[in-house]
Short mmCIF file of C-alpha atoms and ligand atoms in Angstrom, two decimals:
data_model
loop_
_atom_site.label_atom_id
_atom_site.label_comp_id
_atom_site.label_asym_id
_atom_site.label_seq_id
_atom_site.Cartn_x
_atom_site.Cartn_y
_atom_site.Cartn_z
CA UNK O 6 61.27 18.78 8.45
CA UNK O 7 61.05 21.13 5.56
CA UNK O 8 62.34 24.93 6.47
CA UNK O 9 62.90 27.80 4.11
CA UNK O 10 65.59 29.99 6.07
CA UNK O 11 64.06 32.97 3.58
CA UNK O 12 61.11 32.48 5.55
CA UNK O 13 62.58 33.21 8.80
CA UNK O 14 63.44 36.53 10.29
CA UNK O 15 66.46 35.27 12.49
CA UNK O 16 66.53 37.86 15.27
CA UNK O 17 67.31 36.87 19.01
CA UNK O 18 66.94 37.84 22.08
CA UNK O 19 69.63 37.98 25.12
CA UNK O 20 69.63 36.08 28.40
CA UNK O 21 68.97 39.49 29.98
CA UNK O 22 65.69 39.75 27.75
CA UNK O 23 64.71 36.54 28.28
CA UNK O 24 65.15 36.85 32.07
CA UNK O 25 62.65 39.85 31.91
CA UNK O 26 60.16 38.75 29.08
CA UNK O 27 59.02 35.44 31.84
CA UNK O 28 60.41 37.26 35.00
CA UNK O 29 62.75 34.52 35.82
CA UNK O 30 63.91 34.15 39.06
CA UNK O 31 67.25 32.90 40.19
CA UNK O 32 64.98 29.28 41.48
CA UNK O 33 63.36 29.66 37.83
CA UNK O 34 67.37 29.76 36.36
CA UNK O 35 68.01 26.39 38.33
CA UNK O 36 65.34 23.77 36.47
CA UNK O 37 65.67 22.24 33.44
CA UNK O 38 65.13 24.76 30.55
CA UNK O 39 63.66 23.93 27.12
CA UNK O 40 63.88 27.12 24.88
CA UNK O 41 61.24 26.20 22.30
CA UNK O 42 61.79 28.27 18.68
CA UNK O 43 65.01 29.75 20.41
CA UNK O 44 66.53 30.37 16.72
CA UNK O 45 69.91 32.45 17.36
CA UNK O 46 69.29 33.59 20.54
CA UNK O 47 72.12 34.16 23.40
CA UNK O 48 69.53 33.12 26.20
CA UNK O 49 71.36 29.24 25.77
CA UNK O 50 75.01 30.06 25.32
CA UNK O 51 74.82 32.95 28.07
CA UNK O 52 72.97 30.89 30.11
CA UNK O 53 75.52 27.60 29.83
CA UNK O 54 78.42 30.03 30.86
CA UNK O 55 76.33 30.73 34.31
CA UNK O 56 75.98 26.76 34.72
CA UNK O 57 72.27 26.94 33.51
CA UNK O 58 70.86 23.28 32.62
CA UNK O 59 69.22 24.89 29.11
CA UNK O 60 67.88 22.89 26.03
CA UNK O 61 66.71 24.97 22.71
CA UNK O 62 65.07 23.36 19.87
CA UNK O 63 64.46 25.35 16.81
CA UNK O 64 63.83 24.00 12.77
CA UNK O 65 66.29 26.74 11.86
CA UNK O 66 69.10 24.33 13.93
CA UNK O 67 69.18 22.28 10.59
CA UNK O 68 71.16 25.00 9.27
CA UNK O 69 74.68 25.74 9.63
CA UNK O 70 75.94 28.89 11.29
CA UNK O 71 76.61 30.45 8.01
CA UNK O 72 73.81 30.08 6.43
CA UNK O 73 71.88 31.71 9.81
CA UNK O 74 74.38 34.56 9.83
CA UNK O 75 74.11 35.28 5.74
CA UNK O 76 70.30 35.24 6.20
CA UNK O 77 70.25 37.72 9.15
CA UNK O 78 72.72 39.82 7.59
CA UNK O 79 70.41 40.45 4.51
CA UNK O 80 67.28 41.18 6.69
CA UNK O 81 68.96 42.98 9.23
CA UNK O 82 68.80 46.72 7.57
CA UNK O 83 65.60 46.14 6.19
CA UNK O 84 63.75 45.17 9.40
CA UNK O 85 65.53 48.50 11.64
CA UNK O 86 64.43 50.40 8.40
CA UNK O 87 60.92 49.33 9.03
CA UNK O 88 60.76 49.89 12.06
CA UNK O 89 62.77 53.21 12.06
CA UNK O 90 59.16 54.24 10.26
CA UNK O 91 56.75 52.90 12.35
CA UNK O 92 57.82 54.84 15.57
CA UNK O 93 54.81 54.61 17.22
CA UNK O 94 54.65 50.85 17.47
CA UNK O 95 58.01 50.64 19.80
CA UNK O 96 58.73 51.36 23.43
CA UNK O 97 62.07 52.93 23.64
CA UNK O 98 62.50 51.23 27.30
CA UNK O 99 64.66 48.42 27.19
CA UNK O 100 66.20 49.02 24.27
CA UNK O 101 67.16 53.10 23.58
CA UNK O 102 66.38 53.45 19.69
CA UNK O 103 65.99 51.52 16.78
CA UNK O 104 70.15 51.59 16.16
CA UNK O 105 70.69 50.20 19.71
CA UNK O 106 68.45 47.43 18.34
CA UNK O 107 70.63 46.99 15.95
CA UNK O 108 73.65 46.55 17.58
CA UNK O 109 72.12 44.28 20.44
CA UNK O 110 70.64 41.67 17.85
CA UNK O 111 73.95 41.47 16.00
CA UNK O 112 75.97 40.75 19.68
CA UNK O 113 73.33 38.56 20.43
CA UNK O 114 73.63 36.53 17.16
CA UNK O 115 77.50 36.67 17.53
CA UNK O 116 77.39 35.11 21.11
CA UNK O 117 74.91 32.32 19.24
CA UNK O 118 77.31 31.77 16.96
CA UNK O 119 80.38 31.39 19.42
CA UNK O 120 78.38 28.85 20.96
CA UNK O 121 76.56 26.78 17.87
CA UNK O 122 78.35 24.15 16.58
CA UNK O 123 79.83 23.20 20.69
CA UNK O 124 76.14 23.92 21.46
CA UNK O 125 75.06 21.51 19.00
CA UNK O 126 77.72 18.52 19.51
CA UNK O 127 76.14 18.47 23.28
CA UNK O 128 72.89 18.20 22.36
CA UNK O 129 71.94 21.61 23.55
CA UNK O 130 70.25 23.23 20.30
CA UNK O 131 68.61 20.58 18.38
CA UNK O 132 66.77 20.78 15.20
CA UNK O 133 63.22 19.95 16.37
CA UNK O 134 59.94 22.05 15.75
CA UNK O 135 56.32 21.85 17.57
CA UNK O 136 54.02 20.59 17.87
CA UNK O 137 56.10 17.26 18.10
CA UNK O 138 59.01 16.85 20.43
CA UNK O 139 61.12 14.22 20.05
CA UNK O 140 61.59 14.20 24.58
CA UNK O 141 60.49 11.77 27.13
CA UNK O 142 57.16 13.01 29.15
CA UNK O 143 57.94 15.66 31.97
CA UNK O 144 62.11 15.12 30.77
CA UNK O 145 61.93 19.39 31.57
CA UNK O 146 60.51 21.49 34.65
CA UNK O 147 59.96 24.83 32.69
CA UNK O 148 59.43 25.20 28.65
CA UNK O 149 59.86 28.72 27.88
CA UNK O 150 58.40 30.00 24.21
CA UNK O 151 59.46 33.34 23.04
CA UNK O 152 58.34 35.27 20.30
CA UNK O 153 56.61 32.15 18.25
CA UNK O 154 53.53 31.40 19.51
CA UNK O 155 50.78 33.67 19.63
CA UNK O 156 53.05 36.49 17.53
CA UNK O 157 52.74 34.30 14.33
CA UNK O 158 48.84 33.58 14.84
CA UNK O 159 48.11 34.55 11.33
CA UNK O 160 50.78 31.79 10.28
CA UNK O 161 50.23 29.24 12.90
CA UNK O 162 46.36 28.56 13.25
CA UNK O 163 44.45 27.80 16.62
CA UNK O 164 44.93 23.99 16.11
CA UNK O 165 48.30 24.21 15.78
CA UNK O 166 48.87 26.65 18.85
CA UNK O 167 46.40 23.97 20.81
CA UNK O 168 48.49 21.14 20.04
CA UNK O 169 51.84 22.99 20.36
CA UNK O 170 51.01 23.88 23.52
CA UNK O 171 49.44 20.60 24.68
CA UNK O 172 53.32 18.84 23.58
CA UNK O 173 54.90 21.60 25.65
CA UNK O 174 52.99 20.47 29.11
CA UNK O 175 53.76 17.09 27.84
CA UNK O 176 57.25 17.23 28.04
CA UNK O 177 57.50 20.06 30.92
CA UNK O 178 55.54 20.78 34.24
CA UNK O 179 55.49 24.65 33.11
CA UNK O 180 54.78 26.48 30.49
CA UNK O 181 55.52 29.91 29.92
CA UNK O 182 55.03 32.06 26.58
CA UNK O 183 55.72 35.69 25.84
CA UNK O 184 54.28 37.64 24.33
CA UNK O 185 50.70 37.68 23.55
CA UNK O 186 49.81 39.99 20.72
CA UNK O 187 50.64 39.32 17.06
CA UNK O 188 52.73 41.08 14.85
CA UNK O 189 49.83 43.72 14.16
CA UNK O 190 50.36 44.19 17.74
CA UNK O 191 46.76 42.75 18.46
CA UNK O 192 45.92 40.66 21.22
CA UNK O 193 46.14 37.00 19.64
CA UNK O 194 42.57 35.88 18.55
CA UNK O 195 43.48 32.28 20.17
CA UNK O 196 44.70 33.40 23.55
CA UNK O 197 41.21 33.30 25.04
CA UNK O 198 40.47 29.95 23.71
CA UNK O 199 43.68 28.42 24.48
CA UNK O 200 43.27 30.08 28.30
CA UNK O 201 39.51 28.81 28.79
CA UNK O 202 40.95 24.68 26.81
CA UNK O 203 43.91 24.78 29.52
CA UNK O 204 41.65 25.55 32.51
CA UNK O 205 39.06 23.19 31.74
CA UNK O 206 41.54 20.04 31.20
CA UNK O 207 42.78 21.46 35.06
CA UNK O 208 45.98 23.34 34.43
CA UNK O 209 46.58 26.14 36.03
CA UNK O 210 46.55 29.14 33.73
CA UNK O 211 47.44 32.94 34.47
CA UNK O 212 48.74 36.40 32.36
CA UNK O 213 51.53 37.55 34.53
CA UNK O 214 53.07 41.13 33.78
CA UNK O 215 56.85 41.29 32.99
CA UNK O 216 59.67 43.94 32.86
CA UNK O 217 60.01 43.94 29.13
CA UNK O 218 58.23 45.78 27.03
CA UNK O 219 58.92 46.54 22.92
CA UNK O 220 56.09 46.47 21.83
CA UNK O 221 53.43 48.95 23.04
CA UNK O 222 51.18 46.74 25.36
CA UNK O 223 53.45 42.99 25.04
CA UNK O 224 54.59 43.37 28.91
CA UNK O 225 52.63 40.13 29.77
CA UNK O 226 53.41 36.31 29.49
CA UNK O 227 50.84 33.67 30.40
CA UNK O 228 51.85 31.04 32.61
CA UNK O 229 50.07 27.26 32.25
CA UNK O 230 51.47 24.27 34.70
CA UNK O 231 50.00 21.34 36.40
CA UNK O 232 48.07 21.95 39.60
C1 SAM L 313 61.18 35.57 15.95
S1 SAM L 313 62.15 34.13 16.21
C2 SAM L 313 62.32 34.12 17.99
C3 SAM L 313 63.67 33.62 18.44
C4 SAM L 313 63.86 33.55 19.96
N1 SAM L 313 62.83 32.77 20.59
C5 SAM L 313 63.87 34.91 20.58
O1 SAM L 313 62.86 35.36 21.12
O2 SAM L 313 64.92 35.57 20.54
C6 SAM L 313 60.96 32.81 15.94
C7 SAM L 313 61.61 31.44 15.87
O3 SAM L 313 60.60 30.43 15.76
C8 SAM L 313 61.16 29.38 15.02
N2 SAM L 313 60.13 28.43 14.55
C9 SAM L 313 59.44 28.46 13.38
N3 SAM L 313 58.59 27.40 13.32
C10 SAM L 313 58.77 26.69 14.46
C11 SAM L 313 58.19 25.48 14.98
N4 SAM L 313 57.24 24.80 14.29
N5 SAM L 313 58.59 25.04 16.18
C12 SAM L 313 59.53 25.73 16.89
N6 SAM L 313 60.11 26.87 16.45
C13 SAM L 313 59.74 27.34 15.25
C14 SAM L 313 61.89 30.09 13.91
O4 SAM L 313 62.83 29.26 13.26
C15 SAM L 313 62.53 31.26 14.67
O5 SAM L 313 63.84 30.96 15.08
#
């Protein structure tokens, strides 16, 4: 597994976030979690505090903890700068301005933090990346992708979101990804080929809406799980 951390923008998201972005619900909370790309997120450490059964695999977990923190520290100004000048492509809902942004993504990467290296010594983040997974079929009830998979289409091509997608249901009975437009906030060109593969090889497949929405029009997640 080859990763340059220069490559990676590591911002995460909260367990609060995460609840909204796939509308979890407290039965949802209960099943075996895999967090798929969940790079320094709090959703795992927040979530093992509540008793949460949650798994996160991520290439970035090859690093150590300072090496994630020194790489989001030098990004961190430049990415609120950028979007302090695009203010038309944010919704000031969730989150109340660009330096409330801020300050959220640097708590939530602290909380990571607090949790890595315990996190890691129980198995809980583990340096894997799609589309392989190194887990037993159906080992996980719900398989939750944020921010990864359609976002990065221009990185990750259709194959690859075909196949990532196809390991996911191997390994979990749901599948849930948010959100669906790219970083030029376009509707990903793959999700109507990756909604019309799933249905045909019988999965059920639907766009749910969600309470989460930062960018303009990403308030919906699609849903794929066995029938
Ligand atoms: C924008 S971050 C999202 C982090 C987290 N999911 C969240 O929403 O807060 C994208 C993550 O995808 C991870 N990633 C990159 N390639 C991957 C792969 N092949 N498989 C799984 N994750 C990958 C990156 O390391 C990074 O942590």
């Amino acid at each position: 597994m080859v990763m340059k951390l220069d490559k990676v923008v590591p911002f995460g998201r909260s367990l609060d976030e995460y609840i909204k972005m796939f509308d979890l619900s407290t039965e949802d909370l209960q099943q075996r979690i895999l967090g798929m790309g969940d790079g320094p997120a709090s959703f795992n450490a927040e979530g093992t505090t509540k008793g949460y059964d949650i798994t996160s695999i991520d290439p970035i977990y090859q690093f150590d903890g300072a090496e994630i923190k020194q790489r989001f520290d030098k990004v961190v100004d430049n990415i609120i700068d950028q979007i302090i000048a695009t203010p038309n492509n944010w919704v000031w809902s969730y989150h109340k301005n660009p330096q409330e942004l801020k300050a959220s993504r640097i708590k939530t990467l602290e909380t990571f933090l607090q949790d890595y290296q315990l996190g890691k010594e129980a198995g809980r983040y583990q340096a894997q990346e799609l589309p392989h997974l190194d887990f037993a079929d159906q080992s996980y009830d719900l398989a939750l992708c944020s921010h990864f998979l359609f976002l990065y289409s221009e990185q990750c091509d259709r194959d690859f979101h075909v196949n990532a997608i196809a390991e996911m249901l191997r390994v979990s009975q749901e599948v849930r990804i948010f959100p669906l437009l790219t970083l030029m906030q376009e509707t990903s060109p793959y999700l109507d080929f990756v909604i019309d593969k799933f249905s045909n090889l019988g999965y059920s497949v639907v766009i749910a809406k969600v309470p989460y929405e930062l960018q303009p029009g990403a308030n919906e997640m699609l849903v794929i799980r066995a029938k």
